[in-house]
mmCIF file of C-alpha atoms in Angstrom:
data_model
loop_
_atom_site.group_PDB
_atom_site.id
_atom_site.type_symbol
_atom_site.label_atom_id
_atom_site.label_comp_id
_atom_site.label_asym_id
_atom_site.label_seq_id
_atom_site.Cartn_x
_atom_site.Cartn_y
_atom_site.Cartn_z
ATOM 1 C CA MET Z 1 18.274 -8.357 -2.657
ATOM 2 C CA THR Z 2 17.666 -7.854 -6.577
ATOM 3 C CA THR Z 3 16.227 -11.996 -7.044
ATOM 4 C CA MET Z 4 13.522 -12.599 -6.075
ATOM 5 C CA GLN Z 5 12.673 -15.125 -2.519
ATOM 6 C CA PHE Z 6 9.489 -17.144 -2.819
ATOM 7 C CA GLU Z 7 7.101 -18.274 0.732
ATOM 8 C CA GLU Z 8 4.398 -19.562 1.547
ATOM 9 C CA GLY Z 9 2.571 -17.823 -1.100
ATOM 10 C CA ILE Z 10 4.508 -14.286 -1.103
ATOM 11 C CA ALA Z 11 6.893 -13.295 -3.586
ATOM 12 C CA TRP Z 12 9.744 -10.258 -2.442
ATOM 13 C CA GLY Z 13 12.724 -8.406 -3.719
ATOM 14 C CA VAL Z 14 14.433 -5.468 -4.304
ATOM 15 C CA GLN Z 15 16.043 -4.640 -8.258
ATOM 16 C CA ASP Z 16 17.196 -1.220 -9.323
ATOM 17 C CA GLY Z 17 15.855 0.670 -6.699
ATOM 18 C CA ILE Z 18 12.035 -0.759 -7.339
ATOM 19 C CA GLY Z 19 10.826 -3.476 -3.981
ATOM 20 C CA ARG Z 20 8.223 -5.532 -5.238
ATOM 21 C CA ILE Z 21 5.796 -7.233 -3.200
ATOM 22 C CA VAL Z 22 3.374 -10.117 -4.877
ATOM 23 C CA LEU Z 23 0.756 -12.207 -3.399
ATOM 24 C CA LYS Z 24 1.614 -15.730 -4.861
ATOM 25 C CA ARG Z 25 -1.248 -17.966 -3.023
ATOM 26 C CA PRO Z 26 -4.033 -17.947 -6.775
ATOM 27 C CA GLU Z 27 -5.264 -20.910 -5.574
ATOM 28 C CA ARG Z 28 -6.865 -19.528 -2.323
ATOM 29 C CA ALA Z 29 -7.601 -16.427 -3.815
ATOM 30 C CA ASN Z 30 -4.803 -15.330 -1.929
ATOM 31 C CA SER Z 31 -6.144 -15.255 1.661
ATOM 32 C CA VAL Z 32 -4.826 -14.532 4.755
ATOM 33 C CA SER Z 33 -3.273 -17.337 6.617
ATOM 34 C CA LEU Z 34 -0.934 -17.538 9.638
ATOM 35 C CA ALA Z 35 1.637 -18.848 7.847
ATOM 36 C CA SER Z 36 1.657 -16.319 4.729
ATOM 37 C CA SER Z 37 0.696 -13.983 7.097
ATOM 38 C CA HIS Z 38 4.335 -14.265 8.638
ATOM 39 C CA ALA Z 39 5.368 -14.742 5.109
ATOM 40 C CA LEU Z 40 4.002 -11.363 4.747
ATOM 41 C CA SER Z 41 5.589 -9.242 6.989
ATOM 42 C CA ARG Z 42 9.076 -10.980 6.390
ATOM 43 C CA ALA Z 43 8.711 -9.803 2.699
ATOM 44 C CA ILE Z 44 7.297 -6.210 4.200
ATOM 45 C CA ASN Z 45 10.678 -6.267 6.523
ATOM 46 C CA GLU Z 46 12.452 -7.168 4.352
ATOM 47 C CA VAL Z 47 12.040 -4.521 1.183
ATOM 48 C CA ILE Z 48 12.016 -1.533 3.895
ATOM 49 C CA ASP Z 49 16.056 -2.834 4.962
ATOM 50 C CA ALA Z 50 16.453 -2.916 1.236
ATOM 51 C CA ALA Z 51 15.638 0.704 0.965
ATOM 52 C CA PRO Z 52 14.691 0.919 -2.022
ATOM 53 C CA ARG Z 53 13.369 4.214 -4.220
ATOM 54 C CA ALA Z 54 9.902 2.761 -4.350
ATOM 55 C CA ILE Z 55 7.192 0.023 -3.443
ATOM 56 C CA LEU Z 56 5.047 -2.145 -5.560
ATOM 57 C CA LEU Z 57 2.058 -4.505 -3.701
ATOM 58 C CA THR Z 58 -0.019 -6.603 -6.269
ATOM 59 C CA GLY Z 59 -1.755 -9.814 -6.525
ATOM 60 C CA GLU Z 60 -1.410 -13.150 -8.818
ATOM 61 C CA GLY Z 61 -4.675 -14.566 -10.220
ATOM 62 C CA ARG Z 62 -8.247 -13.507 -10.301
ATOM 63 C CA VAL Z 63 -8.683 -12.075 -6.977
ATOM 64 C CA PHE Z 64 -5.872 -9.711 -5.704
ATOM 65 C CA CYS Z 65 -6.634 -11.177 -1.638
ATOM 66 C CA ALA Z 66 -10.469 -12.502 -0.506
ATOM 67 C CA GLY Z 67 -8.729 -11.066 3.443
ATOM 68 C CA GLY Z 68 -8.181 -13.873 6.121
ATOM 69 C CA ASP Z 69 -8.755 -17.687 4.544
ATOM 70 C CA ILE Z 70 -11.723 -18.770 6.542
ATOM 71 C CA ASP Z 71 -11.058 -22.550 6.463
ATOM 72 C CA SER Z 72 -8.041 -21.566 8.994
ATOM 73 C CA PHE Z 73 -10.742 -19.611 10.834
ATOM 74 C CA VAL Z 74 -13.231 -22.521 10.943
ATOM 75 C CA ALA Z 75 -10.268 -24.974 11.547
ATOM 76 C CA ALA Z 76 -9.535 -23.149 14.874
ATOM 77 C CA GLY Z 77 -12.865 -23.078 16.568
ATOM 78 C CA ASP Z 78 -12.969 -21.871 20.037
ATOM 79 C CA LYS Z 79 -9.045 -21.141 19.146
ATOM 80 C CA LEU Z 80 -9.767 -18.653 16.761
ATOM 81 C CA PRO Z 81 -9.221 -15.564 19.529
ATOM 82 C CA GLU Z 82 -5.809 -17.022 19.304
ATOM 83 C CA LEU Z 83 -5.551 -17.134 15.816
ATOM 84 C CA VAL Z 84 -6.444 -13.798 15.536
ATOM 85 C CA ASP Z 85 -3.479 -12.763 17.657
ATOM 86 C CA ALA Z 86 -0.746 -14.953 16.186
ATOM 87 C CA ILE Z 87 -1.999 -13.590 12.588
ATOM 88 C CA LEU Z 88 -2.430 -9.768 14.069
ATOM 89 C CA ASP Z 89 0.919 -9.431 16.180
ATOM 90 C CA ARG Z 90 2.904 -9.823 13.098
ATOM 91 C CA LEU Z 91 0.741 -8.283 10.934
ATOM 92 C CA HIS Z 92 0.199 -5.371 12.653
ATOM 93 C CA PRO Z 93 3.745 -3.892 13.024
ATOM 94 C CA ALA Z 94 4.401 -4.411 9.510
ATOM 95 C CA LEU Z 95 1.507 -2.828 7.395
ATOM 96 C CA LEU Z 96 2.003 0.145 9.779
ATOM 97 C CA ARG Z 97 6.025 0.529 8.769
ATOM 98 C CA LEU Z 98 4.825 0.200 5.069
ATOM 99 C CA ALA Z 99 2.506 2.688 5.353
ATOM 100 C CA GLN Z 100 3.953 4.993 6.841
ATOM 101 C CA ASN Z 101 7.773 4.110 5.307
ATOM 102 C CA PRO Z 102 9.130 7.324 2.682
ATOM 103 C CA ALA Z 103 9.451 5.173 -0.367
ATOM 104 C CA PRO Z 104 5.896 5.895 -2.575
ATOM 105 C CA LEU Z 105 4.155 2.827 -1.959
ATOM 106 C CA VAL Z 106 2.192 1.497 -5.490
ATOM 107 C CA VAL Z 107 -0.342 -1.032 -5.226
ATOM 108 C CA ALA Z 108 -1.938 -2.813 -8.435
ATOM 109 C CA VAL Z 109 -5.193 -4.111 -7.820
ATOM 110 C CA ASN Z 110 -5.211 -7.186 -10.151
ATOM 111 C CA GLY Z 111 -9.192 -8.219 -9.033
ATOM 112 C CA THR Z 112 -11.483 -9.084 -6.272
ATOM 113 C CA VAL Z 113 -10.827 -7.954 -2.801
ATOM 114 C CA GLY Z 114 -12.308 -8.528 0.929
ATOM 115 C CA GLY Z 115 -11.636 -8.294 3.979
ATOM 116 C CA ALA Z 116 -7.882 -7.594 5.239
ATOM 117 C CA GLY Z 117 -7.466 -7.353 1.480
ATOM 118 C CA VAL Z 118 -8.869 -4.065 1.365
ATOM 119 C CA GLY Z 119 -6.611 -2.479 3.724
ATOM 120 C CA LEU Z 120 -3.871 -4.370 1.625
ATOM 121 C CA ALA Z 121 -4.879 -2.541 -1.448
ATOM 122 C CA LEU Z 122 -5.374 1.070 -0.126
ATOM 123 C CA CYS Z 123 -2.839 0.977 2.181
ATOM 124 C CA GLY Z 124 -1.118 2.641 -1.355
ATOM 125 C CA ASP Z 125 -0.055 6.073 -2.306
ATOM 126 C CA PHE Z 126 -0.863 5.277 -5.722
ATOM 127 C CA VAL Z 127 -3.778 1.990 -6.425
ATOM 128 C CA LEU Z 128 -4.438 1.270 -9.777
ATOM 129 C CA ALA Z 129 -7.317 -1.402 -9.922
ATOM 130 C CA ALA Z 130 -8.299 -3.503 -13.318
ATOM 131 C CA GLU Z 131 -11.889 -2.629 -14.707
ATOM 132 C CA SER Z 132 -12.549 -6.102 -13.031
ATOM 133 C CA MET Z 133 -12.018 -5.681 -9.341
ATOM 134 C CA LYS Z 134 -14.511 -5.330 -6.979
ATOM 135 C CA LEU Z 135 -14.368 -3.812 -3.160
ATOM 136 C CA ARG Z 136 -16.853 -6.525 -0.645
ATOM 137 C CA THR Z 137 -15.172 -5.564 3.120
ATOM 138 C CA GLY Z 138 -17.861 -8.646 3.737
ATOM 139 C CA TYR Z 139 -16.625 -8.696 8.269
ATOM 140 C CA ALA Z 140 -19.866 -7.678 8.984
ATOM 141 C CA ALA Z 141 -21.744 -10.845 6.312
ATOM 142 C CA ILE Z 142 -19.378 -13.022 8.963
ATOM 143 C CA GLY Z 143 -19.909 -11.061 12.128
ATOM 144 C CA LEU Z 144 -16.144 -10.203 12.167
ATOM 145 C CA SER Z 145 -14.848 -6.404 12.668
ATOM 146 C CA PRO Z 146 -12.459 -5.107 10.607
ATOM 147 C CA ASP Z 147 -8.443 -5.228 10.796
ATOM 148 C CA ALA Z 148 -4.846 -4.687 8.342
ATOM 149 C CA GLY Z 149 -6.090 -1.287 8.593
ATOM 150 C CA SER Z 150 -9.276 -1.669 6.647
ATOM 151 C CA SER Z 151 -11.243 0.820 8.384
ATOM 152 C CA TYR Z 152 -8.474 3.608 8.739
ATOM 153 C CA PHE Z 153 -7.190 3.434 4.916
ATOM 154 C CA LEU Z 154 -11.383 3.047 3.555
ATOM 155 C CA SER Z 155 -12.351 5.961 6.490
ATOM 156 C CA ARG Z 156 -8.612 8.087 5.023
ATOM 157 C CA ARG Z 157 -10.145 7.131 1.003
ATOM 158 C CA ILE Z 158 -13.872 7.697 0.977
ATOM 159 C CA GLY Z 159 -14.880 10.009 4.583
ATOM 160 C CA PRO Z 160 -15.824 7.930 7.821
ATOM 161 C CA VAL Z 161 -19.276 7.445 7.072
ATOM 162 C CA ARG Z 162 -19.335 6.226 3.712
ATOM 163 C CA ALA Z 163 -16.820 3.694 5.087
ATOM 164 C CA GLN Z 164 -18.952 2.982 7.662
ATOM 165 C CA GLN Z 165 -22.122 2.356 5.424
ATOM 166 C CA TRP Z 166 -19.479 0.163 3.436
ATOM 167 C CA LEU Z 167 -17.705 -2.466 6.247
ATOM 168 C CA MET Z 168 -21.519 -2.719 7.819
ATOM 169 C CA LEU Z 169 -23.789 -3.770 4.644
ATOM 170 C CA SER Z 170 -20.585 -5.699 3.316
ATOM 171 C CA ASP Z 171 -21.741 -4.687 -0.841
ATOM 172 C CA PRO Z 172 -19.976 -5.697 -3.873
ATOM 173 C CA ILE Z 173 -19.080 -2.488 -4.720
ATOM 174 C CA ASP Z 174 -17.639 -2.153 -8.853
ATOM 175 C CA SER Z 175 -14.457 -0.560 -9.599
ATOM 176 C CA ALA Z 176 -16.738 2.075 -11.385
ATOM 177 C CA ARG Z 177 -17.692 3.079 -7.683
ATOM 178 C CA CYS Z 178 -14.913 2.779 -5.872
ATOM 179 C CA LEU Z 179 -12.933 5.486 -8.426
ATOM 180 C CA ALA Z 180 -15.426 7.607 -8.532
ATOM 181 C CA THR Z 181 -15.220 7.618 -4.092
ATOM 182 C CA GLY Z 182 -11.787 7.557 -4.648
ATOM 183 C CA ALA Z 183 -11.154 4.316 -3.099
ATOM 184 C CA VAL Z 184 -8.701 3.551 -6.484
ATOM 185 C CA ASP Z 185 -7.002 6.566 -8.251
ATOM 186 C CA ALA Z 186 -7.491 4.437 -11.298
ATOM 187 C CA LEU Z 187 -8.568 2.047 -13.711
ATOM 188 C CA TYR Z 188 -7.117 0.149 -16.508
ATOM 189 C CA PRO Z 189 -8.538 -3.494 -18.575
ATOM 190 C CA ASP Z 190 -6.744 -5.911 -16.785
ATOM 191 C CA GLY Z 191 -4.491 -6.725 -19.314
ATOM 192 C CA GLU Z 192 -2.992 -3.215 -19.290
ATOM 193 C CA LEU Z 193 -2.607 -2.980 -15.153
ATOM 194 C CA ALA Z 194 0.549 -4.541 -15.160
ATOM 195 C CA ALA Z 195 2.397 -2.769 -17.263
ATOM 196 C CA ALA Z 196 0.887 0.448 -16.187
ATOM 197 C CA ALA Z 197 1.591 -0.069 -12.034
ATOM 198 C CA GLU Z 198 5.833 -0.582 -13.542
ATOM 199 C CA ALA Z 199 5.265 2.329 -15.717
ATOM 200 C CA LEU Z 200 4.256 3.997 -12.423
ATOM 201 C CA VAL Z 201 6.503 2.593 -9.909
ATOM 202 C CA THR Z 202 9.003 2.445 -11.993
ATOM 203 C CA ARG Z 203 8.974 6.951 -12.351
ATOM 204 C CA LEU Z 204 8.733 7.060 -9.031
ATOM 205 C CA ALA Z 205 12.044 5.463 -8.316
ATOM 206 C CA ASN Z 206 13.563 8.127 -10.965
ATOM 207 C CA GLY Z 207 12.275 10.759 -9.167
ATOM 208 C CA ALA Z 208 13.178 13.283 -6.386
ATOM 209 C CA THR Z 209 12.266 11.077 -3.797
ATOM 210 C CA ALA Z 210 13.475 12.660 -0.675
ATOM 211 C CA SER Z 211 10.784 15.178 -1.704
ATOM 212 C CA PHE Z 212 8.653 12.549 -1.921
ATOM 213 C CA ALA Z 213 9.132 11.409 1.304
ATOM 214 C CA GLY Z 214 9.289 15.171 3.017
ATOM 215 C CA ILE Z 215 5.592 15.320 1.128
ATOM 216 C CA LYS Z 216 4.010 12.383 2.513
ATOM 217 C CA ALA Z 217 4.619 12.849 5.458
ATOM 218 C CA LEU Z 218 2.947 16.488 5.400
ATOM 219 C CA CYS Z 219 -0.160 15.022 3.659
ATOM 220 C CA SER Z 220 -0.469 12.187 6.039
ATOM 221 C CA GLY Z 221 -0.855 14.547 8.826
ATOM 222 C CA ALA Z 222 -2.284 18.115 7.317
ATOM 223 C CA THR Z 223 -5.829 17.657 8.496
ATOM 224 C CA ALA Z 224 -4.801 16.946 12.159
ATOM 225 C CA ARG Z 225 -1.705 18.796 12.969
ATOM 226 C CA PRO Z 226 -2.217 23.104 14.003
ATOM 227 C CA ILE Z 227 -1.849 25.135 10.781
ATOM 228 C CA GLU Z 228 0.913 26.672 13.117
ATOM 229 C CA GLU Z 229 2.588 23.864 13.169
ATOM 230 C CA HIS Z 230 2.109 22.306 9.684
ATOM 231 C CA PHE Z 231 3.645 25.667 8.499
ATOM 232 C CA GLU Z 232 6.552 25.797 10.732
ATOM 233 C CA MET Z 233 7.438 21.992 9.275
ATOM 234 C CA GLU Z 234 7.105 22.847 5.917
ATOM 235 C CA HIS Z 235 9.745 25.536 6.404
ATOM 236 C CA ARG Z 236 11.535 22.987 7.986
ATOM 237 C CA LEU Z 237 11.556 20.133 5.509
ATOM 238 C CA LEU Z 238 11.497 22.943 2.514
ATOM 239 C CA ARG Z 239 14.955 24.503 4.403
ATOM 240 C CA GLU Z 240 16.086 20.771 3.997
ATOM 241 C CA ARG Z 241 15.291 19.986 0.791
ATOM 242 C CA SER Z 242 17.429 23.637 -0.538
ATOM 243 C CA GLY Z 243 20.586 22.767 0.526
ATOM 244 C CA SER Z 244 20.846 19.320 -1.226
ATOM 245 C CA ALA Z 245 22.123 17.849 -3.680
ATOM 246 C CA ASP Z 246 19.043 17.000 -5.587
ATOM 247 C CA ALA Z 247 17.418 20.525 -5.550
ATOM 248 C CA ARG Z 248 20.626 21.392 -7.355
ATOM 249 C CA GLU Z 249 20.230 18.692 -9.299
ATOM 250 C CA GLY Z 250 16.759 19.883 -9.765
ATOM 251 C CA VAL Z 251 17.233 23.271 -10.631
ATOM 252 C CA ALA Z 252 20.239 22.849 -12.855
ATOM 253 C CA ALA Z 253 17.975 20.865 -14.974
ATOM 254 C CA PHE Z 254 15.548 23.191 -15.014
ATOM 255 C CA THR Z 255 17.481 25.560 -16.570
ATOM 256 C CA ALA Z 256 19.259 23.562 -19.171
ATOM 257 C CA LYS Z 257 16.278 22.154 -20.156
ATOM 258 C CA ARG Z 258 16.928 18.974 -19.050
ATOM 259 C CA ALA Z 259 15.457 15.246 -17.446
ATOM 260 C CA PRO Z 260 16.850 15.607 -13.864
ATOM 261 C CA ARG Z 261 18.944 12.885 -12.047
ATOM 262 C CA PHE Z 262 18.157 12.739 -8.875
ATOM 263 C CA ALA Z 263 20.147 10.410 -6.458
ATOM 264 C CA ALA Z 264 19.047 10.858 -3.081
ATOM 265 C CA ARG Z 265 17.168 8.401 -1.179
#
């Protein structure tokens, strides 16, 4: 996949080892409808199937993702539970695959984020945000509960008690507080975010991606894993990596005082 595809407000493609997924429904605040959720699921699966070395997820316009398409919720009326099933039965497995994929995931949060957009924004290994970004969970304000991993990724980044408070109150949280609490990893002036995200995802794609996969596997379950099991996992993964071409290249480059050229996926 070398050219960007477009369907129902979602663009995606893989080029030069980098997968890109773009929410391109700015006229609807990149909100998640049934059609766009299915397109997003397809985009995620096709990008991952192409085995990129790194992935970038971002949005177009002043809003990263406002969450669910409220107009479609209203139109569904008493059939809203069925609409929820139709969206999440496909979207949740795709988002789970995206979060668990070994390739590094960079999310560039280009503006306001709410509802399901919180899960999309915070599932990244690196979350970069525009200074204009604001986060508002929104679910409880309309009598709903979280989806798209919003409660999971928010809890993982800022702690379960603070996440619960943010989710219950639905107050707008500005970018400075998001940075201070660890919800996002870095802030950039709005006009500099895209370049910063491209620089980071390119750096990751040129790095030791098999090593990154091991690091991701170790750190993602570190707090839930018994220390004995964790040490065994570290031993096993390091032994595997020590016999790899990337390890030989890395050591040779370090000795020669040159930049390494990693090749493994």
